[in-house]
Tab-separated table of C-alpha atoms and ligand atoms in Angstrom:
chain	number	residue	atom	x	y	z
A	1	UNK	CA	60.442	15.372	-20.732
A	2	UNK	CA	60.166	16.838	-24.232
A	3	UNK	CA	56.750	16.923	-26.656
A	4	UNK	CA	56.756	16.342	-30.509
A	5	UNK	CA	53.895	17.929	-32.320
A	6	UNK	CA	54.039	15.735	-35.812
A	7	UNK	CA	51.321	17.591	-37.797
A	8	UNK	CA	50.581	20.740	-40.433
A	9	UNK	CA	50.806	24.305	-40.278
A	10	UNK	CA	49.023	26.514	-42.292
A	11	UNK	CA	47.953	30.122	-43.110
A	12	UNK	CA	44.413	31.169	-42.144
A	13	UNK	CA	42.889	33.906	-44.662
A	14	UNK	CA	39.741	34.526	-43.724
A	15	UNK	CA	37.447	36.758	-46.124
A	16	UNK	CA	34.125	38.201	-45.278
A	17	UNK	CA	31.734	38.489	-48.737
A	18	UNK	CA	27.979	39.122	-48.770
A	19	UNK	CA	27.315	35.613	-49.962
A	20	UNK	CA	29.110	32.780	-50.488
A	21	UNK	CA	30.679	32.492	-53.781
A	22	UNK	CA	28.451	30.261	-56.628
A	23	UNK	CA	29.696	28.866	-59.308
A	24	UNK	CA	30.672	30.569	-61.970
A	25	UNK	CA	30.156	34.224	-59.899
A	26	UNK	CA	32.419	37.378	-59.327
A	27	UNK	CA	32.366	38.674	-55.909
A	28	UNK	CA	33.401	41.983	-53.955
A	29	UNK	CA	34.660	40.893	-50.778
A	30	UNK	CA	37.442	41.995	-47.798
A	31	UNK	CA	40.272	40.239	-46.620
A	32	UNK	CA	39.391	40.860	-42.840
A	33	UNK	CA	42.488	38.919	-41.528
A	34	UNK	CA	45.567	36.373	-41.806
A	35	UNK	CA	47.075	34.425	-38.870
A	36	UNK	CA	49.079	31.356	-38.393
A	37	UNK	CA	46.369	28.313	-38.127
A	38	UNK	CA	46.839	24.087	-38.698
A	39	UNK	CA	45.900	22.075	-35.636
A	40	UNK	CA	49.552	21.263	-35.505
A	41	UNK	CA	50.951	24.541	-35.225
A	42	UNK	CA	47.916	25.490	-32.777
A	43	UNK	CA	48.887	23.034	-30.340
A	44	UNK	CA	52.882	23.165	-30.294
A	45	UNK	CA	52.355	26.965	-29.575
A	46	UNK	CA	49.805	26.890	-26.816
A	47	UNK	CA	51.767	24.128	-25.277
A	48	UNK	CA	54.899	26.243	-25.461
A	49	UNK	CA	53.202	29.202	-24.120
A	50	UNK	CA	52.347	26.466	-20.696
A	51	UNK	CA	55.987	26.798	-20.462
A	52	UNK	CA	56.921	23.068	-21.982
A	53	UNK	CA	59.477	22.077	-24.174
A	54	UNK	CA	58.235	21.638	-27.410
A	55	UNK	CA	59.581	20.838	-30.718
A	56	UNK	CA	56.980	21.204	-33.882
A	57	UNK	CA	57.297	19.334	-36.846
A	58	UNK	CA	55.537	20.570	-39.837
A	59	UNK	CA	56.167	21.620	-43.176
A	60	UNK	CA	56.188	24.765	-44.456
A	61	UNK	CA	56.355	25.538	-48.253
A	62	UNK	CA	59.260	26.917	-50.229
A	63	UNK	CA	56.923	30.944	-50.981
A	64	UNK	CA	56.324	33.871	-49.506
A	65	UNK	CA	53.985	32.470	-46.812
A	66	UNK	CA	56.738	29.489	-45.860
A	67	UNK	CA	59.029	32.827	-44.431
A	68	UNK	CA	56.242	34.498	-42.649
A	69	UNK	CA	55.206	31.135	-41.286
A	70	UNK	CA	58.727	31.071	-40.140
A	71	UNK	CA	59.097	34.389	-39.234
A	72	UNK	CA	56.310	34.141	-36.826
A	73	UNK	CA	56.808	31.009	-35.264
A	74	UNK	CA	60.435	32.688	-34.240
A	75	UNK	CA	58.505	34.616	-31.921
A	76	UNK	CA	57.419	31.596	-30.066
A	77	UNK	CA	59.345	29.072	-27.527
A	78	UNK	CA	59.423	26.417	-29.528
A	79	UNK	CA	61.744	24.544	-31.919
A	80	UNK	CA	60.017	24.052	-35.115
A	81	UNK	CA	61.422	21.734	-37.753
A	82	UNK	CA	62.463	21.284	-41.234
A	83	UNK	CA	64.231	24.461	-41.370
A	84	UNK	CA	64.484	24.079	-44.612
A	85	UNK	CA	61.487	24.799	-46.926
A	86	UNK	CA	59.390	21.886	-48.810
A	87	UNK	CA	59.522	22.228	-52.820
A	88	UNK	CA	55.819	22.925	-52.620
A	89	UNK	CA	53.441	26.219	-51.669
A	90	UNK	CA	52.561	26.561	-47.932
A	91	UNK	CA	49.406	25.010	-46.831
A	92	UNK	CA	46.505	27.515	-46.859
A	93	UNK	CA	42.756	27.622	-45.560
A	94	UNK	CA	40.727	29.828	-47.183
A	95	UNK	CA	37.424	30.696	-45.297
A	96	UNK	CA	34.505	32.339	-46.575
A	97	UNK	CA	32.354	34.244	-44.468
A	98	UNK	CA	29.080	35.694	-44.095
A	99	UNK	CA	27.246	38.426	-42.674
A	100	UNK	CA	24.780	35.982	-41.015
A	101	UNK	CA	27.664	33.661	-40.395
A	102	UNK	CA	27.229	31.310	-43.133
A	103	UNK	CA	31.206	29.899	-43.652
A	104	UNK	CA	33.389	27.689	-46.660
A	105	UNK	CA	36.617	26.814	-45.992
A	106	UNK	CA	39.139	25.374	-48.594
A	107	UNK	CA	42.758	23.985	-47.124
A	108	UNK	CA	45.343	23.136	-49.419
A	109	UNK	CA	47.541	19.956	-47.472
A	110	UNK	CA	50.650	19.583	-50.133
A	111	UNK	CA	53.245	20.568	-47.355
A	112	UNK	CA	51.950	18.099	-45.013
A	113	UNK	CA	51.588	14.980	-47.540
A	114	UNK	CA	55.486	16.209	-48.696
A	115	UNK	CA	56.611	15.769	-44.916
A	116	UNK	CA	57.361	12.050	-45.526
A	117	UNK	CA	58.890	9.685	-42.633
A	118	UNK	CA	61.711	10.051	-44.023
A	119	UNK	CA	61.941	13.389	-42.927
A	120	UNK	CA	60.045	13.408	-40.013
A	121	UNK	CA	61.733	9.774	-38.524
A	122	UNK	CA	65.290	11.689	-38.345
A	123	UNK	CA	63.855	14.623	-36.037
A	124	UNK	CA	62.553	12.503	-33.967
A	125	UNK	CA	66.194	10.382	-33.192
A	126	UNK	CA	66.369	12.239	-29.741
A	127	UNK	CA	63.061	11.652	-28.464
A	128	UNK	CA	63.667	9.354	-25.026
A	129	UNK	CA	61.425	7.133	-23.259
A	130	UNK	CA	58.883	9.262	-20.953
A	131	UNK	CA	58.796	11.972	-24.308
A	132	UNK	CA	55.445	13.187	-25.616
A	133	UNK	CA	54.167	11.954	-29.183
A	134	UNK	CA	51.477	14.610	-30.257
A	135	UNK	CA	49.447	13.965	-33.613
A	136	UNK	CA	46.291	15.029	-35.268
A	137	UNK	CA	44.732	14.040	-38.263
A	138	UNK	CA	45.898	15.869	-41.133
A	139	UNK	CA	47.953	12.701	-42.150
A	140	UNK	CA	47.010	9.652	-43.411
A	141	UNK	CA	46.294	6.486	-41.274
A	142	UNK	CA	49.390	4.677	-42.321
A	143	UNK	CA	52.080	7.568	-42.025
A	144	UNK	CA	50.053	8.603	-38.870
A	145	UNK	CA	50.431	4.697	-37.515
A	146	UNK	CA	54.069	4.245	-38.232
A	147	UNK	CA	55.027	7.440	-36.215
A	148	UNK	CA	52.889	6.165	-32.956
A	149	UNK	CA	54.302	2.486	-33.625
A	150	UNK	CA	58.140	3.779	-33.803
A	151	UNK	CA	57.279	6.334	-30.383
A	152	UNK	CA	56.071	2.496	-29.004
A	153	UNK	CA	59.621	1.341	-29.557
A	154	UNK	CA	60.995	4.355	-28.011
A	155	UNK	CA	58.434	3.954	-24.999
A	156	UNK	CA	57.207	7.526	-25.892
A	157	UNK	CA	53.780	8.721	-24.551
A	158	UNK	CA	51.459	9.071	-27.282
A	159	UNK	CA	48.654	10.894	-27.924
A	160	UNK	CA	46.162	11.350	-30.716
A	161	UNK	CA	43.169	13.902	-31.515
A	162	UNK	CA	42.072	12.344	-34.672
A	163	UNK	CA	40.773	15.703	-36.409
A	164	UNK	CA	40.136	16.141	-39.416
A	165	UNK	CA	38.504	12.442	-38.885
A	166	UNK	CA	38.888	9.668	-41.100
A	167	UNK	CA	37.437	6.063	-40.380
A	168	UNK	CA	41.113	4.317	-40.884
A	169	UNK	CA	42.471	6.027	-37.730
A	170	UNK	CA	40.073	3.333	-35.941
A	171	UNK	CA	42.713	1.259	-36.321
A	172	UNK	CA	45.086	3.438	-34.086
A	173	UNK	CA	43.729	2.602	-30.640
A	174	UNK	CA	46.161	0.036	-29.559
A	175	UNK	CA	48.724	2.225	-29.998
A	176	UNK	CA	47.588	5.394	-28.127
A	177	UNK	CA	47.698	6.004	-24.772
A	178	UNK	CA	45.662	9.718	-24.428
A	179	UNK	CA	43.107	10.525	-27.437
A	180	UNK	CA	41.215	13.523	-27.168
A	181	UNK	CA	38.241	13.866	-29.400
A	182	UNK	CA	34.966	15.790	-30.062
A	183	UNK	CA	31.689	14.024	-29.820
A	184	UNK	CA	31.463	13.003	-33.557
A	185	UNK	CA	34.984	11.472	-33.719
A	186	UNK	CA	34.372	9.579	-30.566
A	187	UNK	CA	31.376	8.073	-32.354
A	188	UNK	CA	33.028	7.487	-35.441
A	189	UNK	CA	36.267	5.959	-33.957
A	190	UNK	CA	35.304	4.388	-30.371
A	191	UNK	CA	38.713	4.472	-28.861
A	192	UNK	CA	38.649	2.099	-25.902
A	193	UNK	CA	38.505	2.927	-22.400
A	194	UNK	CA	40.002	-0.158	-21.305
A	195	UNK	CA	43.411	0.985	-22.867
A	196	UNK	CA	43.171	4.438	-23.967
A	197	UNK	CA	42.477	7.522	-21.352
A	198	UNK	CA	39.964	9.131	-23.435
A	199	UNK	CA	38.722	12.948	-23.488
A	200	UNK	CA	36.134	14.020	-25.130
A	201	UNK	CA	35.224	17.345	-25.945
A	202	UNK	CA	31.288	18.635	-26.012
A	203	UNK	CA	31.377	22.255	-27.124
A	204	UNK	CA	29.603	24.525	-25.087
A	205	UNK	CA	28.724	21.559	-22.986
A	206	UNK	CA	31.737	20.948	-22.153
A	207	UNK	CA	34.045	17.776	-21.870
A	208	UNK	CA	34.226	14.323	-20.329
A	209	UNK	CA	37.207	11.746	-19.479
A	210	UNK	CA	36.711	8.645	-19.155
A	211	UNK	CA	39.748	6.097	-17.709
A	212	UNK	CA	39.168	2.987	-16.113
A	213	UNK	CA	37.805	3.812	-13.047
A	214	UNK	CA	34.641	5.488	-14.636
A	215	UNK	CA	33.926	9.099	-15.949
A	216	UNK	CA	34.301	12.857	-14.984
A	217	UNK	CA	32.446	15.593	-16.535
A	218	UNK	CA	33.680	19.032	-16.322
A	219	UNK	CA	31.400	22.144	-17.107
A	220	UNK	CA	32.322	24.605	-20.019
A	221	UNK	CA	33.679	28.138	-18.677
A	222	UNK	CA	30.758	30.648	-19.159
A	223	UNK	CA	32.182	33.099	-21.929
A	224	UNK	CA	31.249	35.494	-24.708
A	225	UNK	CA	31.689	33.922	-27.948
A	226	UNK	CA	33.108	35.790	-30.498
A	227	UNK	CA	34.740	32.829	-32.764
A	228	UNK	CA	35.095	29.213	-31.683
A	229	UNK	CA	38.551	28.196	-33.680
A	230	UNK	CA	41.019	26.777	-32.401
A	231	UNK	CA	38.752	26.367	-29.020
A	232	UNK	CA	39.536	22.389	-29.427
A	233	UNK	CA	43.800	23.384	-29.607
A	234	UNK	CA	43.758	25.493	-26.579
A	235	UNK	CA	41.624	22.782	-24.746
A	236	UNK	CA	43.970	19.181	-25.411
A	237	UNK	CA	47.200	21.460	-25.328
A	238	UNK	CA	46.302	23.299	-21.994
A	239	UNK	CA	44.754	20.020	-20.514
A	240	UNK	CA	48.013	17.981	-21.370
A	241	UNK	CA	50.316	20.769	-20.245
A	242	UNK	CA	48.613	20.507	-16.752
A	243	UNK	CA	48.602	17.235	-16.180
A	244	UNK	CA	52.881	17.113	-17.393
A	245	UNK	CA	53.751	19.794	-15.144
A	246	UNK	CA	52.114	17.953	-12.277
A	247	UNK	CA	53.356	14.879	-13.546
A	248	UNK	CA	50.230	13.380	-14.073
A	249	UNK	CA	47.588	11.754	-16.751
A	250	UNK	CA	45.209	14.073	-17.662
A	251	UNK	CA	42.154	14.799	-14.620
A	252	UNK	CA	39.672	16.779	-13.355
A	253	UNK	CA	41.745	19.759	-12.796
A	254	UNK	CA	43.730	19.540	-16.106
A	255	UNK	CA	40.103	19.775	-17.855
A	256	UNK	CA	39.373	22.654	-15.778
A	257	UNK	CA	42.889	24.764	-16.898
A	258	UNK	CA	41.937	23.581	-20.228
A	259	UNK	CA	37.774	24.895	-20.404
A	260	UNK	CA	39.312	28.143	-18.934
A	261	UNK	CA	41.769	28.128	-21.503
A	262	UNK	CA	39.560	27.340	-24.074
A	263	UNK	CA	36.713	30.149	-23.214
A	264	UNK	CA	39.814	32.777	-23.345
A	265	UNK	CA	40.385	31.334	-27.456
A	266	UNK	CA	36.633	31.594	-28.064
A	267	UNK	CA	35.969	35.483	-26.460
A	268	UNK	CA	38.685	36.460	-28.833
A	269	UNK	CA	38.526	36.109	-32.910
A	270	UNK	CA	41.473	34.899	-34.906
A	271	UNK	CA	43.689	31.849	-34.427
A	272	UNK	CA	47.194	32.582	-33.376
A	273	UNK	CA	45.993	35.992	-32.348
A	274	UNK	CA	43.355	34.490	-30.127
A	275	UNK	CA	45.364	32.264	-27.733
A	276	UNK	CA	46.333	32.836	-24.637
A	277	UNK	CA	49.733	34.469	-23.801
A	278	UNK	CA	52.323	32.862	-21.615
A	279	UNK	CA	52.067	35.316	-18.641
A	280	UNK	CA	48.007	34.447	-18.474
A	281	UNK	CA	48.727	30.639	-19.072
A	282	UNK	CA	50.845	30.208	-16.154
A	283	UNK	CA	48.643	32.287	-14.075
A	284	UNK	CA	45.947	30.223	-14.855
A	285	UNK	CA	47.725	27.041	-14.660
A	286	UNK	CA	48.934	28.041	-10.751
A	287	UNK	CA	45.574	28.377	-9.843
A	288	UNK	CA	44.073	24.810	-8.375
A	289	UNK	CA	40.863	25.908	-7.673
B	301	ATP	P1	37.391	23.023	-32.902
B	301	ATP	O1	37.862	21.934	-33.820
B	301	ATP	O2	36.257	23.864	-33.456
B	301	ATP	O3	38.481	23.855	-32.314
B	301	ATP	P2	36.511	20.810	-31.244
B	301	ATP	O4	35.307	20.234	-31.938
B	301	ATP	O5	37.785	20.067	-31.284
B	301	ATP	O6	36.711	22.324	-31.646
B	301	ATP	P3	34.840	21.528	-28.984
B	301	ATP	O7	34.246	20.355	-28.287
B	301	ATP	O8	33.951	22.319	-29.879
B	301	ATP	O9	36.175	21.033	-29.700
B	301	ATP	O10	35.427	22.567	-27.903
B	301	ATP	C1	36.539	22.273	-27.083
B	301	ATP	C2	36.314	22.879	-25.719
B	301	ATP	O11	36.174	24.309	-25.858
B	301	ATP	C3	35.046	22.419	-25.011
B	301	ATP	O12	35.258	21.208	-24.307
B	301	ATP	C4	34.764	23.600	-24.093
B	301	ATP	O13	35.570	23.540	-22.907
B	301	ATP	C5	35.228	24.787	-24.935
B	301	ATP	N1	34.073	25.355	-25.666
B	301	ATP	C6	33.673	25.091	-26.926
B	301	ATP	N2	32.571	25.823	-27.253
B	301	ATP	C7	32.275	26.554	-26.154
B	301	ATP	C8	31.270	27.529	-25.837
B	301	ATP	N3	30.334	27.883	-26.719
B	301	ATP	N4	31.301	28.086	-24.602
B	301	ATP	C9	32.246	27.769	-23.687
B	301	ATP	N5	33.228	26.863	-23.925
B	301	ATP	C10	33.242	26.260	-25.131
C-alpha cells in the first residue's frame, strides 16, 4: 500500500508587527520565523513520520525558496515529486501577527495552479488498486475531481479534506470514500454518510465520525496551546496512518492517535517545526489505550 498526497507546499513567514499593516502605512516589524507549511506538504510529512510510504506531489517554484523547500523535504521519508522546479516563484504565506494575537495571512498559489494533470497524471502511473489518494483543497473543483475520478479507475482509496473550502467541491462526494472536515466545511459541503466515512473535526472540542452504523465522538487531548496550525494536518494524517497500519477504516482509536497527535502540534509553535517526530509517532501509535 502506497499514499499520494496531490496538493501545495509552501513557505510559512510569519512576522510579528505592533499592528496590522493599513493601507498606505510603513511598519517596523520582526521576522520571528520561516518553516515549511501547505496542507499538502503538512500531511505527506506527518504521514511519513507514522512510518508509511508516501510520495508528495506538489510544486515547488523555480527561486531560492523552491531549493530550500527541497532541501528540507530531503530530510524527510518521503518521495516528493516534480523534481524539477515550476517556471514560477514558490508558493508563500505571509502572516501578520499581533501582540494581542490579531493575524493576516496572504498565500501566493502560482506553483499549485502550474501543477497541471498533465504533470501530476504521469506520477501517479504506479499507483495500484488498494493505494491511498490524499487531496485538499488548494485546487480547483475540476482538476481536484479528475484526479479522484482517474484513482476510481485505478480502484484507489480516496480521501478528501476540502480546506481551503469552496462550494464546487460539493460535487465531490460520490467520488470519496474518507473526507475529513472541520465543522464549517461539513456545513458548507454535507458529504454523505450513506457513502462517505466522514470525520469531522471540532477544535478544542474535539472530533466526530460518523459511518453507517451511527456516530463516535472522541474528546480533544487536554494541552497547552501555544499555536493551533497545522493541528487539522497532524489530526487526518495521524488518524489515517492508524487505521492503514491496522488495516482498517478510520475508528475510535485512530481518532484517539490522531487528538494526541494533534495536542503535541498545538503545545508547540511553528509548522514543520511543530510536528511530531517519528520516534514519538510510533510510540504513540503502539499504544492502544
Ligand atoms: P487547522 O486548519 O487550523 O489546522 P482544522 O480546522 O482543520 O484546523 P480543528 O478542528 O481546529 O481542525 O482541529 C483538529 C483537531 O486538533 C481537533 O479535532 C482536536 O483533536 C485538536 N485540537 C484543535 N484545537 C484544540 C485545542 N484547543 N485543544 C486540544 N486539541 C485541539
Amino acid at each position: 500500500m502506497h499514499i499520494y498526497v496531490v496538493g501545495n507546499i509552501t513557505v510559512d513567514e510569519i512576522w510579528r508587527c505592533a499592528s496590522l499593516p493599513q493601507k498606505g502605512e510603513s511598519l517596523h516589524g520582526e521576522k520571528t520565523a520561516q518553516d515549511i507549511g501547505g496542507k499538502g506538504a503538512n500531511q505527506a510529512i506527518v504521514l511519513s513520520r507514522c512510518g508509511l510510504p508516501v510520495t508528495l506531489i506538489a510544486g515547488s517554484g523555480n527561486d531560492y525558496y523552491g531549493q530550500w523547500i527541497h532541501n528540507t523535504l530531503s530530510q524527510e521519508s518521503l518521495l516528493f515529486y516534480p523534481q524539477y522546479a515550476i517556471s514560477t516563484h514558490s508558493d508563500t504565506s505571509i502572516i501578520f501577527t499581533t501582540e494581542d494575537d490579531d493575524n493576516a495571512i496572504m498565500t501566493t498559489t502560482a506553483a499549485a495552479e502550474a501543477l497541471t494533470l498533465d504533470i501530476i497524471e504521469p506520477l501517479l502511473a504506479d499507483a495500484c488498486p488498494g493505494d491511498i489518494l490524499l487531496q485538499q483543497g488548494n485546487f480547483s473543483a475540476a482538476k481536484t475531481g479528475s484526479l479522484f475520478a482517474l484513482a476510481r479507475r485505478k480502484q484507489m482509496v480516496t480521501v478528501f479534506n476540502p480546506s481551503p473550502v469552496h462550494p464546487a467541491f460539493a460535487a465531490l462526494w460520490p467520488l470519496v470514500d474518507i473526507a475529513v472536515l472541520n465543522e464549517h466545511e461539513a456545513r458548507l459541503l454535507h458529504p454523505d454518510p450513506a457513502t462517505t466515512l466522514i470525520v469531522e473535526t471540532r477544535g478544542a472540542l474535539g472530533a466526530r465520525l460518523y459511518h453507517h452504523q451511527g456516530i463516535i465522538d472522541v474528546a480533544a487531548e487536554p494541552t497547552t496551546v501555544v499555536d493551533t496550525t497545522g493541528a487539522g494536518d497532524t489530526f487526518l494524517a495521524v488518524m489515517l496512518a492508524s487505521a492503514l497500519r491496522r488495516e482498517t477504516r478510520p475508528d475510535e482509536l485512530a481518532l484517539r492517535h490522531a487528538s494526541r497527535a494533534a495536542a503535541l502540534t498545538i503545545s508547540r509553535s511553528g509548522t514543520l517545526q511543530a510536528f511530531p517526530d517519528a520516534n514519538i509517532l510510533a510510540s504513540l501509535l503502539q499504544n492502544n489505550a
